[in-house]
Amino acid sequence: MPRVNRTALLALLAASSCVFLLFQLRYYRNYVTKAGPAVPRRAAGRGSAGDLQWQSVKSFLRLSRRFRLPLFLADPAVLGSLEGEPGAGCGLRCGGRAVTSFGLLAGARTYDAAFLLAAEKKGFQVLEVRGEDPRLASLDLLSGEDIPLHLVLRLHGYFIQLVILYERSGDYLWHGPLRLKADADRGFAPFSLMDFGRHAGAYDRPRLVPTAVDGLDVAVPGNVSDFLAQHRRARFLECRYRDARHFLQLYPDEPSPEALDFRNKAKSLLRSAAETLTRLRVPFWISSGTCLGWFRQCGFIPYSRDVDIGIFIGDFRPDMVAAFRDAGLALKHKFGKVEDSLELSFVRDGVKLDVFFFYRDGHLSWNGGTQAKSGRKFKYTFPHFSLCWAELAEVRVGVPCQTLDYVTANYGAASWRVPLRAWDWKSSPSNVQENGVWPLRDWDRLIQVY
């Protein structure tokens, strides 16, 4: 058997390797380079995670356009990147983000079984989260029918959250909390990373404008900064209908014509105040007896005969009085000054609107009161609170998120549950204390009654 020439064999192998390498280079130049990447070049350097996320969103947007879903990009991180917020994100190609959020404006029709079936055929795994419709709840009907609140879609290991926004009677949009049923798959998605659903939320209806984000056509809120600001303070508290029904079984509401007249006038007055302060961009909340009525019985206390709201003194505007006057509210009195115990009172149709201004003092907040005939000052202290949204008499209003703490500070830990008609604002509140006397020389300026 002839010996194999080792040198010739090595030369043959080297030549074969060179031919194979040249073939690979030719294939790469003729096919891969000319065809380009499967996603836009901006993906270069982002890694496959960002590419898959972008592809998942692209598939979802194509599907939503096919079914004409009225949706918009609601993701705070992506919207923040459009606004140039520091650390807000990197558009739709953030490989480090697991979820992208969209809002769906619910109308007569949101989506149907055909959409869900089409999504599954496209490879999406779908989880629908349903809950009670609060728009149908009342003191007579304690729960509404189930409606879809959130839709979570999974593809390529990435998630799309579709939060469904419903129109409420107070002319605002509402979404429900993301609460899983007992039999739901809790490992389906990283729910703790989702931007919507930790609690219910309330928003103004956004004006949507078309734009392109990372090469994908989407609608976004016309005022992104305003939408992001609303998102930070969107938490909504529903009226406690079951507790209110129990209270009204023990203490039936007044059916008299006078009580009905007051409720109608109070509702109109509250709506005017809310619209006026919204135009001025002044945050407010229902306070004192009005807050107690909402929290305890989901309505006005008919024998209170006034409407009470609170405003932080930092949000005071000098044109506030003129704005209320333009809304048909006459100034009844002005007590105190911006630096100390400011209080305004307006009246319309015999019903008074009291506007209390709140001051911060460490971990406490307080508002002042003034007795006109003596110049005596009073102070009402509350534990620190943040603001949430609520609805009273079909009007969207602010309420202290820590409502129970707020109410018990003002009315006592137990006595707030029992109606009290004999009420002295100078001595009855649990949190009232004497706070000096206005100097007599300043009464003309600090105690003005009209």
Tab-separated table of C-alpha atoms in Angstrom:
chain	number	residue	atom	x	y	z
A	1	MET	CA	0.000	0.000	0.000
A	2	PRO	CA	1.560	3.312	-1.035
A	3	ARG	CA	2.499	5.806	1.724
A	4	VAL	CA	0.433	9.009	1.911
A	5	ASN	CA	2.426	12.139	1.372
A	6	ARG	CA	1.797	14.108	4.593
A	7	THR	CA	2.837	17.404	3.026
A	8	ALA	CA	0.474	16.920	0.082
A	9	LEU	CA	-2.382	16.017	2.452
A	10	LEU	CA	-1.890	19.155	4.564
A	11	ALA	CA	-1.798	21.282	1.409
A	12	LEU	CA	-5.054	19.705	0.207
A	13	LEU	CA	-6.762	20.384	3.540
A	14	ALA	CA	-5.578	24.010	3.593
A	15	ALA	CA	-6.844	24.565	0.041
A	16	SER	CA	-10.219	23.041	0.922
A	17	SER	CA	-10.531	25.302	3.988
A	18	CYS	CA	-9.770	28.393	1.916
A	19	VAL	CA	-12.397	27.423	-0.676
A	20	PHE	CA	-15.019	26.888	2.088
A	21	LEU	CA	-14.142	30.222	3.711
A	22	LEU	CA	-14.428	32.038	0.372
A	23	PHE	CA	-17.823	30.397	-0.181
A	24	GLN	CA	-19.036	31.617	3.258
A	25	LEU	CA	-17.866	35.178	2.583
A	26	ARG	CA	-19.583	35.189	-0.833
A	27	TYR	CA	-22.831	33.881	0.710
A	28	TYR	CA	-22.766	36.522	3.440
A	29	ARG	CA	-22.175	39.360	0.944
A	30	ASN	CA	-24.791	38.208	-1.553
A	31	TYR	CA	-27.604	37.215	0.802
A	32	VAL	CA	-27.339	38.476	4.406
A	33	THR	CA	-25.870	41.936	3.731
A	34	LYS	CA	-28.207	42.710	0.823
A	35	ALA	CA	-31.304	41.497	2.686
A	36	GLY	CA	-30.436	43.588	5.747
A	37	PRO	CA	-31.444	42.808	9.332
A	38	ALA	CA	-34.914	41.557	10.120
A	39	VAL	CA	-35.590	44.685	12.229
A	40	PRO	CA	-34.491	48.308	11.759
A	41	ARG	CA	-30.758	49.032	12.083
A	42	ARG	CA	-31.357	50.882	15.363
A	43	ALA	CA	-31.519	47.411	16.908
A	44	ALA	CA	-27.780	46.929	16.264
A	45	GLY	CA	-26.000	46.582	19.554
A	46	ARG	CA	-29.276	46.227	21.491
A	47	GLY	CA	-29.144	42.457	21.492
A	48	SER	CA	-31.788	39.906	20.572
A	49	ALA	CA	-33.936	40.746	23.606
A	50	GLY	CA	-34.733	44.204	22.264
A	51	ASP	CA	-35.403	42.767	18.812
A	52	LEU	CA	-37.892	40.213	20.157
A	53	GLN	CA	-39.632	42.856	22.228
A	54	TRP	CA	-39.958	45.101	19.169
A	55	GLN	CA	-41.277	42.186	17.095
A	56	SER	CA	-43.868	41.370	19.784
A	57	VAL	CA	-45.150	44.954	19.828
A	58	LYS	CA	-45.178	45.059	16.033
A	59	SER	CA	-47.304	41.903	15.834
A	60	PHE	CA	-49.689	43.281	18.440
A	61	LEU	CA	-50.089	46.628	16.631
A	62	ARG	CA	-50.792	44.877	13.325
A	63	LEU	CA	-53.444	42.780	15.003
A	64	SER	CA	-55.051	45.772	16.731
A	65	ARG	CA	-55.243	47.693	13.448
A	66	ARG	CA	-56.892	44.725	11.797
A	67	PHE	CA	-59.636	44.807	14.439
A	68	ARG	CA	-59.654	48.637	14.602
A	69	LEU	CA	-59.072	48.819	18.325
A	70	PRO	CA	-58.961	52.446	19.578
A	71	LEU	CA	-55.746	52.098	21.524
A	72	PHE	CA	-52.772	54.307	22.316
A	73	LEU	CA	-49.306	53.939	23.769
A	74	ALA	CA	-49.633	54.475	27.532
A	75	ASP	CA	-46.303	53.085	28.717
A	76	PRO	CA	-44.738	55.685	31.078
A	77	ALA	CA	-41.145	54.654	30.305
A	78	VAL	CA	-41.588	54.790	26.524
A	79	LEU	CA	-43.569	58.042	26.668
A	80	GLY	CA	-40.928	59.461	28.977
A	81	SER	CA	-38.241	58.657	26.428
A	82	LEU	CA	-40.238	60.640	23.855
A	83	GLU	CA	-40.195	63.600	26.247
A	84	GLY	CA	-36.492	63.174	26.926
A	85	GLU	CA	-36.949	62.452	30.622
A	86	PRO	CA	-33.664	61.318	32.226
A	87	GLY	CA	-33.613	57.551	32.743
A	88	ALA	CA	-37.083	57.211	31.268
A	89	GLY	CA	-36.231	54.355	28.929
A	90	CYS	CA	-35.115	53.536	25.422
A	91	GLY	CA	-38.275	53.320	23.373
A	92	LEU	CA	-39.711	49.986	22.317
A	93	ARG	CA	-36.348	48.204	22.189
A	94	CYS	CA	-35.526	48.079	25.874
A	95	GLY	CA	-34.307	44.543	26.323
A	96	GLY	CA	-34.302	45.087	30.083
A	97	ARG	CA	-38.046	45.844	30.212
A	98	ALA	CA	-40.467	42.949	30.235
A	99	VAL	CA	-43.763	44.797	29.685
A	100	THR	CA	-45.080	47.461	27.288
A	101	SER	CA	-48.392	49.132	28.206
A	102	PHE	CA	-51.189	50.313	25.907
A	103	GLY	CA	-54.509	51.949	26.741
A	104	LEU	CA	-57.759	50.936	25.068
A	105	LEU	CA	-60.616	53.450	24.938
A	106	ALA	CA	-63.704	51.382	25.622
A	107	GLY	CA	-66.869	52.343	23.801
A	108	ALA	CA	-69.901	50.359	22.804
A	109	ARG	CA	-67.404	47.616	21.896
A	110	THR	CA	-63.952	46.911	23.248
A	111	TYR	CA	-62.786	43.659	21.691
A	112	ASP	CA	-64.460	40.325	21.092
A	113	ALA	CA	-63.725	36.626	20.955
A	114	ALA	CA	-62.565	36.939	17.341
A	115	PHE	CA	-59.738	39.248	18.424
A	116	LEU	CA	-58.659	36.860	21.192
A	117	LEU	CA	-58.732	33.913	18.779
A	118	ALA	CA	-56.700	35.848	16.184
A	119	ALA	CA	-54.146	36.780	18.852
A	120	GLU	CA	-53.710	33.141	19.800
A	121	LYS	CA	-53.285	32.161	16.147
A	122	LYS	CA	-50.481	34.745	15.923
A	123	GLY	CA	-48.715	32.937	18.755
A	124	PHE	CA	-49.801	35.150	21.654
A	125	GLN	CA	-50.771	33.601	24.940
A	126	VAL	CA	-53.621	35.649	26.402
A	127	LEU	CA	-54.823	36.313	29.942
A	128	GLU	CA	-58.009	38.324	30.396
A	129	VAL	CA	-58.632	39.950	33.791
A	130	ARG	CA	-62.256	40.808	34.509
A	131	GLY	CA	-63.976	42.592	37.378
A	132	GLU	CA	-67.203	44.251	38.444
A	133	ASP	CA	-68.431	47.298	36.559
A	134	PRO	CA	-68.619	50.080	39.203
A	135	ARG	CA	-70.736	52.235	36.901
A	136	LEU	CA	-73.662	49.920	37.604
A	137	ALA	CA	-73.131	49.747	41.363
A	138	SER	CA	-75.356	51.771	43.675
A	139	LEU	CA	-76.904	51.623	47.127
A	140	ASP	CA	-79.623	49.427	45.629
A	141	LEU	CA	-77.387	47.258	43.425
A	142	LEU	CA	-74.147	46.571	45.273
A	143	SER	CA	-72.267	45.045	42.361
A	144	GLY	CA	-72.327	45.334	38.611
A	145	GLU	CA	-71.742	42.788	35.891
A	146	ASP	CA	-68.270	41.546	35.029
A	147	ILE	CA	-66.392	43.536	32.391
A	148	PRO	CA	-62.868	43.144	30.966
A	149	LEU	CA	-60.408	45.365	32.847
A	150	HIS	CA	-56.980	44.257	31.605
A	151	LEU	CA	-55.662	42.051	28.839
A	152	VAL	CA	-52.148	40.625	29.113
A	153	LEU	CA	-50.531	39.099	26.004
A	154	ARG	CA	-47.308	37.087	26.018
A	155	LEU	CA	-45.065	36.441	23.005
A	156	HIS	CA	-41.347	35.580	22.779
A	157	GLY	CA	-41.143	35.915	26.564
A	158	TYR	CA	-42.333	39.532	26.471
A	159	PHE	CA	-45.610	41.001	27.641
A	160	ILE	CA	-48.084	43.590	26.441
A	161	GLN	CA	-50.535	45.025	28.952
A	162	LEU	CA	-53.751	46.409	27.528
A	163	VAL	CA	-55.472	48.541	30.180
A	164	ILE	CA	-59.112	49.259	29.318
A	165	LEU	CA	-60.383	52.766	30.040
A	166	TYR	CA	-64.108	53.326	30.548
A	167	GLU	CA	-66.026	56.609	30.528
A	168	ARG	CA	-67.523	57.505	33.910
A	169	SER	CA	-70.469	59.818	34.557
A	170	GLY	CA	-68.161	62.524	35.887
A	171	ASP	CA	-66.748	62.990	32.352
A	172	TYR	CA	-63.460	61.197	32.966
A	173	LEU	CA	-61.842	57.864	32.103
A	174	TRP	CA	-61.479	55.067	34.652
A	175	HIS	CA	-59.630	51.781	34.720
A	176	GLY	CA	-60.007	49.046	37.272
A	177	PRO	CA	-57.392	47.329	39.426
A	178	LEU	CA	-55.580	44.257	38.181
A	179	ARG	CA	-56.887	41.600	40.583
A	180	LEU	CA	-56.472	37.962	39.635
A	181	LYS	CA	-59.196	35.424	40.309
A	182	ALA	CA	-58.410	32.552	42.640
A	183	ASP	CA	-57.992	30.112	39.743
A	184	ALA	CA	-55.818	32.441	37.595
A	185	ASP	CA	-52.247	31.561	36.645
A	186	ARG	CA	-50.220	33.891	38.849
A	187	GLY	CA	-47.021	32.875	37.105
A	188	PHE	CA	-48.312	33.941	33.703
A	189	ALA	CA	-46.619	37.359	33.771
A	190	PRO	CA	-44.521	39.613	36.037
A	191	PHE	CA	-47.592	41.478	37.302
A	192	SER	CA	-45.577	43.475	39.852
A	193	LEU	CA	-43.688	45.144	36.973
A	194	MET	CA	-46.830	46.403	35.237
A	195	ASP	CA	-47.461	50.147	35.275
A	196	PHE	CA	-51.248	49.920	35.517
A	197	GLY	CA	-53.411	47.925	37.878
A	198	ARG	CA	-51.928	48.212	41.359
A	199	HIS	CA	-55.060	50.233	41.993
A	200	ALA	CA	-57.917	51.736	40.008
A	201	GLY	CA	-57.090	54.976	38.168
A	202	ALA	CA	-58.800	58.082	36.781
A	203	TYR	CA	-57.661	60.214	33.829
A	204	ASP	CA	-58.843	63.033	31.633
A	205	ARG	CA	-59.730	61.808	28.165
A	206	PRO	CA	-56.485	62.310	26.179
A	207	ARG	CA	-56.344	63.936	22.778
A	208	LEU	CA	-54.531	61.338	20.697
A	209	VAL	CA	-52.075	62.102	17.932
A	210	PRO	CA	-50.347	59.681	15.538
A	211	THR	CA	-46.592	59.295	15.672
A	212	ALA	CA	-43.856	56.735	15.021
A	213	VAL	CA	-41.838	55.076	17.768
A	214	ASP	CA	-38.893	52.939	16.670
A	215	GLY	CA	-40.399	52.669	13.210
A	216	LEU	CA	-43.852	51.606	14.428
A	217	ASP	CA	-46.952	53.750	13.914
A	218	VAL	CA	-48.803	54.373	17.179
A	219	ALA	CA	-51.118	56.925	18.748
A	220	VAL	CA	-49.901	58.789	21.822
A	221	PRO	CA	-51.448	61.428	24.121
A	222	GLY	CA	-51.108	64.856	22.537
A	223	ASN	CA	-49.742	66.249	25.809
A	224	VAL	CA	-47.382	63.538	26.988
A	225	SER	CA	-46.145	65.497	30.020
A	226	ASP	CA	-49.694	66.028	31.252
A	227	PHE	CA	-50.560	62.346	30.800
A	228	LEU	CA	-47.454	61.278	32.726
A	229	ALA	CA	-48.323	63.732	35.514
A	230	GLN	CA	-51.829	62.287	35.671
A	231	HIS	CA	-50.403	58.769	35.810
A	232	ARG	CA	-48.405	59.653	38.918
A	233	ARG	CA	-51.554	60.766	40.771
A	234	ALA	CA	-54.216	58.598	39.134
A	235	ARG	CA	-55.220	56.405	42.084
A	236	PHE	CA	-59.002	56.153	42.383
A	237	LEU	CA	-61.062	55.149	45.428
A	238	GLU	CA	-64.502	53.684	44.869
A	239	CYS	CA	-67.390	54.566	47.135
A	240	ARG	CA	-67.947	51.955	49.863
A	241	TYR	CA	-71.497	51.026	48.895
A	242	ARG	CA	-71.847	48.045	51.226
A	243	ASP	CA	-70.845	50.068	54.295
A	244	ALA	CA	-73.023	52.961	53.154
A	245	ARG	CA	-76.017	50.680	52.730
A	246	HIS	CA	-75.528	49.303	56.231
A	247	PHE	CA	-75.283	52.854	57.629
A	248	LEU	CA	-78.478	53.951	55.877
A	249	GLN	CA	-80.326	50.904	57.182
A	250	LEU	CA	-79.483	52.079	60.688
A	251	TYR	CA	-79.990	55.788	59.949
A	252	PRO	CA	-82.355	56.236	56.997
A	253	ASP	CA	-81.739	59.209	54.752
A	254	GLU	CA	-84.039	62.221	54.891
A	255	PRO	CA	-86.775	62.030	52.248
A	256	SER	CA	-88.026	65.584	52.825
A	257	PRO	CA	-88.330	68.111	49.961
A	258	GLU	CA	-85.808	70.326	51.789
A	259	ALA	CA	-83.230	67.514	51.880
A	260	LEU	CA	-83.776	66.722	48.200
A	261	ASP	CA	-83.443	70.408	47.326
A	262	PHE	CA	-80.164	70.628	49.251
A	263	ARG	CA	-78.712	67.561	47.514
A	264	ASN	CA	-79.521	68.964	44.080
A	265	LYS	CA	-78.046	72.383	44.900
A	266	ALA	CA	-74.979	70.848	46.565
A	267	LYS	CA	-74.335	68.683	43.502
A	268	SER	CA	-74.567	71.725	41.213
A	269	LEU	CA	-72.311	73.758	43.503
A	270	LEU	CA	-69.713	70.985	43.739
A	271	ARG	CA	-69.679	70.562	39.964
A	272	SER	CA	-69.130	74.302	39.465
A	273	ALA	CA	-66.315	74.345	42.023
A	274	ALA	CA	-64.642	71.293	40.432
A	275	GLU	CA	-64.869	72.744	36.923
A	276	THR	CA	-63.514	76.110	38.091
A	277	LEU	CA	-60.540	74.645	39.949
A	278	THR	CA	-59.789	72.240	37.097
A	279	ARG	CA	-59.585	75.189	34.682
A	280	LEU	CA	-57.214	76.900	37.120
A	281	ARG	CA	-55.234	73.636	37.454
A	282	VAL	CA	-55.642	73.766	41.239
A	283	PRO	CA	-55.795	70.368	42.999
A	284	PHE	CA	-58.529	70.108	45.630
A	285	TRP	CA	-60.319	67.530	47.744
A	286	ILE	CA	-63.630	67.248	49.555
A	287	SER	CA	-63.132	67.963	53.243
A	288	SER	CA	-64.956	68.065	56.589
A	289	GLY	CA	-68.624	67.058	56.396
A	290	THR	CA	-68.570	66.581	52.630
A	291	CYS	CA	-65.723	64.063	52.920
A	292	LEU	CA	-67.504	62.347	55.813
A	293	GLY	CA	-70.695	62.073	53.742
A	294	TRP	CA	-68.864	60.461	50.829
A	295	PHE	CA	-66.934	58.048	53.048
A	296	ARG	CA	-69.825	57.087	55.325
A	297	GLN	CA	-72.910	57.140	53.136
A	298	CYS	CA	-71.765	57.753	49.529
A	299	GLY	CA	-73.579	61.081	49.392
A	300	PHE	CA	-74.116	64.466	50.988
A	301	ILE	CA	-75.142	64.806	54.620
A	302	PRO	CA	-78.499	66.535	54.103
A	303	TYR	CA	-78.513	68.503	57.361
A	304	SER	CA	-74.980	69.897	56.848
A	305	ARG	CA	-76.279	72.590	54.470
A	306	ASP	CA	-72.877	73.349	52.946
A	307	VAL	CA	-70.106	71.916	50.768
A	308	ASP	CA	-66.527	71.766	52.066
A	309	ILE	CA	-63.322	71.481	50.042
A	310	GLY	CA	-59.626	71.679	50.903
A	311	ILE	CA	-56.684	73.141	48.967
A	312	PHE	CA	-53.018	73.186	49.918
A	313	ILE	CA	-51.868	76.757	50.437
A	314	GLY	CA	-49.084	76.271	47.910
A	315	ASP	CA	-51.778	75.959	45.224
A	316	PHE	CA	-53.528	79.218	46.133
A	317	ARG	CA	-54.041	81.616	43.225
A	318	PRO	CA	-55.021	85.286	43.628
A	319	ASP	CA	-57.459	85.009	40.698
A	320	MET	CA	-59.409	82.250	42.441
A	321	VAL	CA	-62.063	84.597	43.835
A	322	ALA	CA	-62.718	86.151	40.423
A	323	ALA	CA	-62.933	82.679	38.831
A	324	PHE	CA	-65.552	81.556	41.344
A	325	ARG	CA	-67.437	84.791	40.843
A	326	ASP	CA	-67.507	84.173	37.093
A	327	ALA	CA	-69.005	80.740	37.845
A	328	GLY	CA	-71.888	82.385	39.703
A	329	LEU	CA	-70.569	82.016	43.260
A	330	ALA	CA	-70.651	85.145	45.429
A	331	LEU	CA	-67.902	85.680	48.016
A	332	LYS	CA	-69.437	85.473	51.501
A	333	HIS	CA	-66.361	85.894	53.673
A	334	LYS	CA	-62.586	85.897	53.633
A	335	PHE	CA	-60.698	85.104	56.827
A	336	GLY	CA	-56.967	85.083	57.536
A	337	LYS	CA	-54.131	85.575	55.072
A	338	VAL	CA	-52.035	83.460	52.753
A	339	GLU	CA	-49.350	83.079	55.426
A	340	ASP	CA	-51.787	81.972	58.132
A	341	SER	CA	-55.271	80.403	58.366
A	342	LEU	CA	-56.675	81.527	55.019
A	343	GLU	CA	-60.316	80.573	54.493
A	344	LEU	CA	-62.787	81.565	51.779
A	345	SER	CA	-66.533	81.070	51.691
A	346	PHE	CA	-68.867	81.456	48.711
A	347	VAL	CA	-72.615	81.095	48.365
A	348	ARG	CA	-75.079	80.251	45.588
A	349	ASP	CA	-78.777	79.481	45.839
A	350	GLY	CA	-78.574	79.534	49.608
A	351	VAL	CA	-75.869	76.808	49.804
A	352	LYS	CA	-72.413	77.708	51.068
A	353	LEU	CA	-69.066	76.529	49.656
A	354	ASP	CA	-66.312	76.618	52.289
A	355	VAL	CA	-62.759	76.558	50.935
A	356	PHE	CA	-60.207	75.626	53.608
A	357	PHE	CA	-56.515	76.137	52.884
A	358	PHE	CA	-54.133	73.601	54.408
A	359	TYR	CA	-50.619	74.176	55.713
A	360	ARG	CA	-47.894	71.589	56.312
A	361	ASP	CA	-46.082	71.372	59.635
A	362	GLY	CA	-43.659	68.459	59.712
A	363	HIS	CA	-45.642	65.224	59.608
A	364	LEU	CA	-48.933	67.088	60.121
A	365	SER	CA	-51.237	69.196	57.996
A	366	TRP	CA	-53.639	71.774	59.384
A	367	ASN	CA	-56.232	74.339	58.410
A	368	GLY	CA	-57.429	77.350	60.324
A	369	GLY	CA	-60.750	78.773	61.413
A	370	THR	CA	-61.753	82.265	62.535
A	371	GLN	CA	-64.675	83.490	64.649
A	372	ALA	CA	-65.709	86.755	63.043
A	373	LYS	CA	-67.242	88.433	66.108
A	374	SER	CA	-64.284	87.807	68.449
A	375	GLY	CA	-61.257	87.384	66.182
A	376	ARG	CA	-60.472	84.053	67.868
A	377	LYS	CA	-58.396	81.644	65.804
A	378	PHE	CA	-58.699	77.864	65.710
A	379	LYS	CA	-56.517	75.159	64.270
A	380	TYR	CA	-57.494	71.694	62.979
A	381	THR	CA	-54.649	69.174	62.631
A	382	PHE	CA	-54.534	66.047	60.456
A	383	PRO	CA	-51.924	63.328	59.926
A	384	HIS	CA	-50.098	63.717	56.629
A	385	PHE	CA	-52.133	62.529	53.649
A	386	SER	CA	-51.854	62.208	49.891
A	387	LEU	CA	-54.612	62.756	47.340
A	388	CYS	CA	-56.647	60.226	45.391
A	389	TRP	CA	-59.598	60.557	43.027
A	390	ALA	CA	-63.184	59.611	43.833
A	391	GLU	CA	-66.673	60.344	42.575
A	392	LEU	CA	-69.417	62.119	44.522
A	393	ALA	CA	-72.825	62.897	43.001
A	394	GLU	CA	-71.441	62.162	39.504
A	395	VAL	CA	-68.596	64.662	39.998
A	396	ARG	CA	-64.949	63.604	40.010
A	397	VAL	CA	-63.357	64.966	43.170
A	398	GLY	CA	-60.170	64.588	45.143
A	399	VAL	CA	-60.213	62.792	48.490
A	400	PRO	CA	-57.468	62.041	51.018
A	401	CYS	CA	-56.112	58.588	50.132
A	402	GLN	CA	-55.895	57.891	53.869
A	403	THR	CA	-59.588	58.716	54.201
A	404	LEU	CA	-60.238	56.822	57.429
A	405	ASP	CA	-57.345	58.581	59.204
A	406	TYR	CA	-58.575	61.922	57.863
A	407	VAL	CA	-62.165	61.357	58.997
A	408	THR	CA	-61.268	59.997	62.424
A	409	ALA	CA	-58.919	62.923	63.063
A	410	ASN	CA	-61.815	65.299	62.461
A	411	TYR	CA	-64.737	63.346	63.944
A	412	GLY	CA	-63.284	60.780	66.350
A	413	ALA	CA	-62.406	57.113	66.017
A	414	ALA	CA	-65.928	55.900	66.813
A	415	SER	CA	-68.260	58.903	66.745
A	416	TRP	CA	-67.889	59.495	62.982
A	417	ARG	CA	-70.119	56.473	62.419
A	418	VAL	CA	-73.078	58.097	64.187
A	419	PRO	CA	-75.002	61.119	62.782
A	420	LEU	CA	-74.589	64.230	64.920
A	421	ARG	CA	-76.887	67.135	64.129
A	422	ALA	CA	-75.743	69.396	66.965
A	423	TRP	CA	-72.297	70.428	65.733
A	424	ASP	CA	-70.180	73.339	66.943
A	425	TRP	CA	-67.222	73.961	64.656
A	426	LYS	CA	-65.287	75.577	67.525
A	427	SER	CA	-65.541	72.678	69.981
A	428	SER	CA	-67.044	69.531	68.414
A	429	PRO	CA	-64.161	68.414	66.123
A	430	SER	CA	-61.727	65.983	67.715
A	431	ASN	CA	-58.748	67.825	66.238
A	432	VAL	CA	-59.595	71.445	67.096
A	433	GLN	CA	-57.412	73.634	69.294
A	434	GLU	CA	-57.247	77.323	70.163
A	435	ASN	CA	-54.709	79.219	68.071
A	436	GLY	CA	-54.666	82.761	69.449
A	437	VAL	CA	-56.577	85.897	68.452
A	438	TRP	CA	-56.171	88.158	65.449
A	439	PRO	CA	-54.892	91.631	66.477
A	440	LEU	CA	-57.781	94.100	66.566
A	441	ARG	CA	-55.895	96.508	64.307
A	442	ASP	CA	-55.849	93.876	61.535
A	443	TRP	CA	-59.509	92.880	61.630
A	444	ASP	CA	-60.467	95.044	58.652
A	445	ARG	CA	-57.931	93.170	56.548
A	446	LEU	CA	-58.157	89.666	57.991
A	447	ILE	CA	-61.866	89.350	58.839
A	448	GLN	CA	-63.927	90.348	55.816
A	449	VAL	CA	-67.635	89.493	55.694
A	450	TYR	CA	-69.745	90.391	52.653
